[in-house]
GROMACS .gro file of N, CA and C in nm:
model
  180
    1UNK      N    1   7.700   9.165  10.659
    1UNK     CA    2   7.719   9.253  10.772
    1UNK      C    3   7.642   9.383  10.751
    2UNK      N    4   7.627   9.433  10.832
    2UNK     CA    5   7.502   9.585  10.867
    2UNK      C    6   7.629   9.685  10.842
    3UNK      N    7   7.593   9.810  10.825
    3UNK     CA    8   7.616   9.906  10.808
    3UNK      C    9   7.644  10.038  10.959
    4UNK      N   10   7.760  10.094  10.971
    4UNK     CA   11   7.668  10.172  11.094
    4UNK      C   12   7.732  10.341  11.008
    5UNK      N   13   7.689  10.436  11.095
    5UNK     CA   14   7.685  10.564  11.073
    5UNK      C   15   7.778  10.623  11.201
    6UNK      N   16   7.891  10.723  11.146
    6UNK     CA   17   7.990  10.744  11.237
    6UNK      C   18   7.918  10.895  11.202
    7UNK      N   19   7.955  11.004  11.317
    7UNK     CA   20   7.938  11.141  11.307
    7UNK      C   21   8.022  11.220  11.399
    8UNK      N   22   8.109  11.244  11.351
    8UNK     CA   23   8.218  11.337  11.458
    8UNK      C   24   8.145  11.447  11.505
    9UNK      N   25   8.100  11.430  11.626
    9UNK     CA   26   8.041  11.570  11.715
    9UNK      C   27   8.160  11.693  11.818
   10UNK      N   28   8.261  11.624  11.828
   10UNK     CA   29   8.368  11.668  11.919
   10UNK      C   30   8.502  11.702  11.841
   11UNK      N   31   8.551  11.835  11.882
   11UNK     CA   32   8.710  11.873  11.811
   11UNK      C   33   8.794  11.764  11.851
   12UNK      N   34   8.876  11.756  11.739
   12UNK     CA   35   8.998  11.686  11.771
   12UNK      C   36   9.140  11.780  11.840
   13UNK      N   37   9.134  11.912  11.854
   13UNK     CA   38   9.216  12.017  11.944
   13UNK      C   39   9.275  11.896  12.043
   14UNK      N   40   9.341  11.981  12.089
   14UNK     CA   41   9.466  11.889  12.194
   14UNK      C   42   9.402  11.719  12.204
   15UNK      N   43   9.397  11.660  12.100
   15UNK     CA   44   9.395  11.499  12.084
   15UNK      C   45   9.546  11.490  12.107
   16UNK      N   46   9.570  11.318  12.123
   16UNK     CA   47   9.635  11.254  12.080
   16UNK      C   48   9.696  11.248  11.936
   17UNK      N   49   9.807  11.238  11.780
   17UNK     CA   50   9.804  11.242  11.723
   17UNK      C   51   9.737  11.082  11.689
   18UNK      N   52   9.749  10.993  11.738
   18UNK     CA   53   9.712  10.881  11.729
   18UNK      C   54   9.528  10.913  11.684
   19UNK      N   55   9.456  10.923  11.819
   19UNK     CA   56   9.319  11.008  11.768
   19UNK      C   57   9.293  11.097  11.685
   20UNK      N   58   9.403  11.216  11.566
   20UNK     CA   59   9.336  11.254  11.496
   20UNK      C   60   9.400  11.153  11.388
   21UNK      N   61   9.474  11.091  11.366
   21UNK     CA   62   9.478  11.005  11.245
   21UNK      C   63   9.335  10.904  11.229
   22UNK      N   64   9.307  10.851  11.346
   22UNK     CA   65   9.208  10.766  11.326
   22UNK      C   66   9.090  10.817  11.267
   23UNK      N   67   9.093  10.961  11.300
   23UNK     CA   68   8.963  11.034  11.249
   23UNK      C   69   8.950  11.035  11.120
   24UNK      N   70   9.107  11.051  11.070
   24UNK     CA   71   9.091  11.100  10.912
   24UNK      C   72   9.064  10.967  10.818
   25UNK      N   73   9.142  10.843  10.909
   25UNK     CA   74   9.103  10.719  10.842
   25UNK      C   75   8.974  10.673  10.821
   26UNK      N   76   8.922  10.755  10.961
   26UNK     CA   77   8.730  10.679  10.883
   26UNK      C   78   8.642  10.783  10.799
   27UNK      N   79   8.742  10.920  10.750
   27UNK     CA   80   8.712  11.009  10.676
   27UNK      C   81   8.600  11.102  10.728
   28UNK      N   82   8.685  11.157  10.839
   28UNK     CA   83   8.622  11.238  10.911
   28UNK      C   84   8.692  11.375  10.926
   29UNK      N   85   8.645  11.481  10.899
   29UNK     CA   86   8.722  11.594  10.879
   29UNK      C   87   8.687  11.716  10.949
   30UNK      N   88   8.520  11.770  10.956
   30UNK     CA   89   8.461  11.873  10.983
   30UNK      C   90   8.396  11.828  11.047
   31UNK      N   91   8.344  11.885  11.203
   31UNK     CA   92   8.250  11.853  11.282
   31UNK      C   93   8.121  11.820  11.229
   32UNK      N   94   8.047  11.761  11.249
   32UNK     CA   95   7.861  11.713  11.208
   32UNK      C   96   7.895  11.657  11.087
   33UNK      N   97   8.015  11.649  11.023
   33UNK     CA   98   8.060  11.513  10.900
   33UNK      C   99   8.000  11.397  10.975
   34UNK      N  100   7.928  11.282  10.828
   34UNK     CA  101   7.879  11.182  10.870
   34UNK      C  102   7.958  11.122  10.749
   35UNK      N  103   7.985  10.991  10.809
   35UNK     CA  104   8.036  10.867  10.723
   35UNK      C  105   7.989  10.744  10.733
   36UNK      N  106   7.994  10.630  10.617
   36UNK     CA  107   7.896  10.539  10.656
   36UNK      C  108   8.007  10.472  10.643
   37UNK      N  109   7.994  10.331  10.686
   37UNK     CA  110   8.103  10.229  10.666
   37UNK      C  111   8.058  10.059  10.699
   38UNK      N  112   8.144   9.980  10.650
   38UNK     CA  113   8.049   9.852  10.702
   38UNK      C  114   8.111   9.797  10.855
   39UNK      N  115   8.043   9.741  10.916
   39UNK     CA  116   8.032   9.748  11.018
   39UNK      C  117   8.152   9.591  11.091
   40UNK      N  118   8.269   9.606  11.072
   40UNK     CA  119   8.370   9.508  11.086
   40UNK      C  120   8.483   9.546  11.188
   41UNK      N  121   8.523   9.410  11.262
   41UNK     CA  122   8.598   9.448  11.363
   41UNK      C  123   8.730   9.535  11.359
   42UNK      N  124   8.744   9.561  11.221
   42UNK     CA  125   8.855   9.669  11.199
   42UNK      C  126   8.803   9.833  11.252
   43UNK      N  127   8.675   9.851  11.144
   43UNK     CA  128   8.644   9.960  11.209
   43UNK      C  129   8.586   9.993  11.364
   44UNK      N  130   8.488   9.878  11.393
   44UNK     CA  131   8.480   9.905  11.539
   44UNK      C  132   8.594   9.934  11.616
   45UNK      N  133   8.717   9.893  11.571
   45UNK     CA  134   8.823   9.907  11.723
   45UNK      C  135   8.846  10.027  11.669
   46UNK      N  136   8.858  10.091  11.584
   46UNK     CA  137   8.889  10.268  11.510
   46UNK      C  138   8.762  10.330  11.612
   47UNK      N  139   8.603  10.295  11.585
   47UNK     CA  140   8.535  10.392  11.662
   47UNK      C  141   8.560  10.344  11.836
   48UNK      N  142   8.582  10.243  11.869
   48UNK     CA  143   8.604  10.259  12.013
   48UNK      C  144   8.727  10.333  12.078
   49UNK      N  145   8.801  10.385  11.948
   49UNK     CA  146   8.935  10.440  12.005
   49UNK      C  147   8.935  10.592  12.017
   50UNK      N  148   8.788  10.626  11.955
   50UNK     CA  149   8.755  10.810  11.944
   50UNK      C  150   8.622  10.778  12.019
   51UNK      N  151   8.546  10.705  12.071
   51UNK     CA  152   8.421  10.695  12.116
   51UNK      C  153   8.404  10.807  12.206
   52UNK      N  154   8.457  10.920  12.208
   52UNK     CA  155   8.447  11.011  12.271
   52UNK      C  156   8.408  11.112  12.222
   53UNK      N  157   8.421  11.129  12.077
   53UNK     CA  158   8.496  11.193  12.010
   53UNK      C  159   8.391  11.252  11.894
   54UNK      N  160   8.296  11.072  11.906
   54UNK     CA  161   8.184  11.050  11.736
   54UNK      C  162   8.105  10.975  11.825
   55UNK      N  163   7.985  11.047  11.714
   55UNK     CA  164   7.816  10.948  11.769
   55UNK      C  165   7.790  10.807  11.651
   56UNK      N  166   7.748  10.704  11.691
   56UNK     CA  167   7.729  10.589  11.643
   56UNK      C  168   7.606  10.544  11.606
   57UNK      N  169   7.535  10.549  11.508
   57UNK     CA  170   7.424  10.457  11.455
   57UNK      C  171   7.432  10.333  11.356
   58UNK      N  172   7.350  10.244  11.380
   58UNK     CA  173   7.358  10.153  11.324
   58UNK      C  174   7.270  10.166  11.197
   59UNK      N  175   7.290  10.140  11.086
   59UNK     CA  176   7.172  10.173  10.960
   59UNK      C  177   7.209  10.031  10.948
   60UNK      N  178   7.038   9.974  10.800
   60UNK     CA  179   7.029   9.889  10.764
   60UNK      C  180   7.063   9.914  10.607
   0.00000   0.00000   0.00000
């Protein structure tokens, strides 16, 4: 499986608590934080649940 690149661009301020837990699970803390992770249907349903929130690249 490929790799992708998560980058929280957006505050988590008046989130959901649900949305900032998810944040911290893909170890996201400070705005323009980047995290890499492998690219599995666990984490995809985590970034489609902040896709608002974080920018998405795919690395090889």
């Amino acid at each position: 499986m490929g790799k992708i690149k998560v980058t929280k661009v957006r505050s988590a301020i008046n989130r959901t608590q649900n949305q900032k837990r998810i944040l911290e699970a893909l170890g996201l803390k400070k705005m323009g934080q980047t995290v890499e992770h492998e690219n599995t249907p666990n984490i995809l349903g985590m970034v489609n649940k902040v896709k608002h929130l974080v920018s998405v690249e795919e690395s090889k």
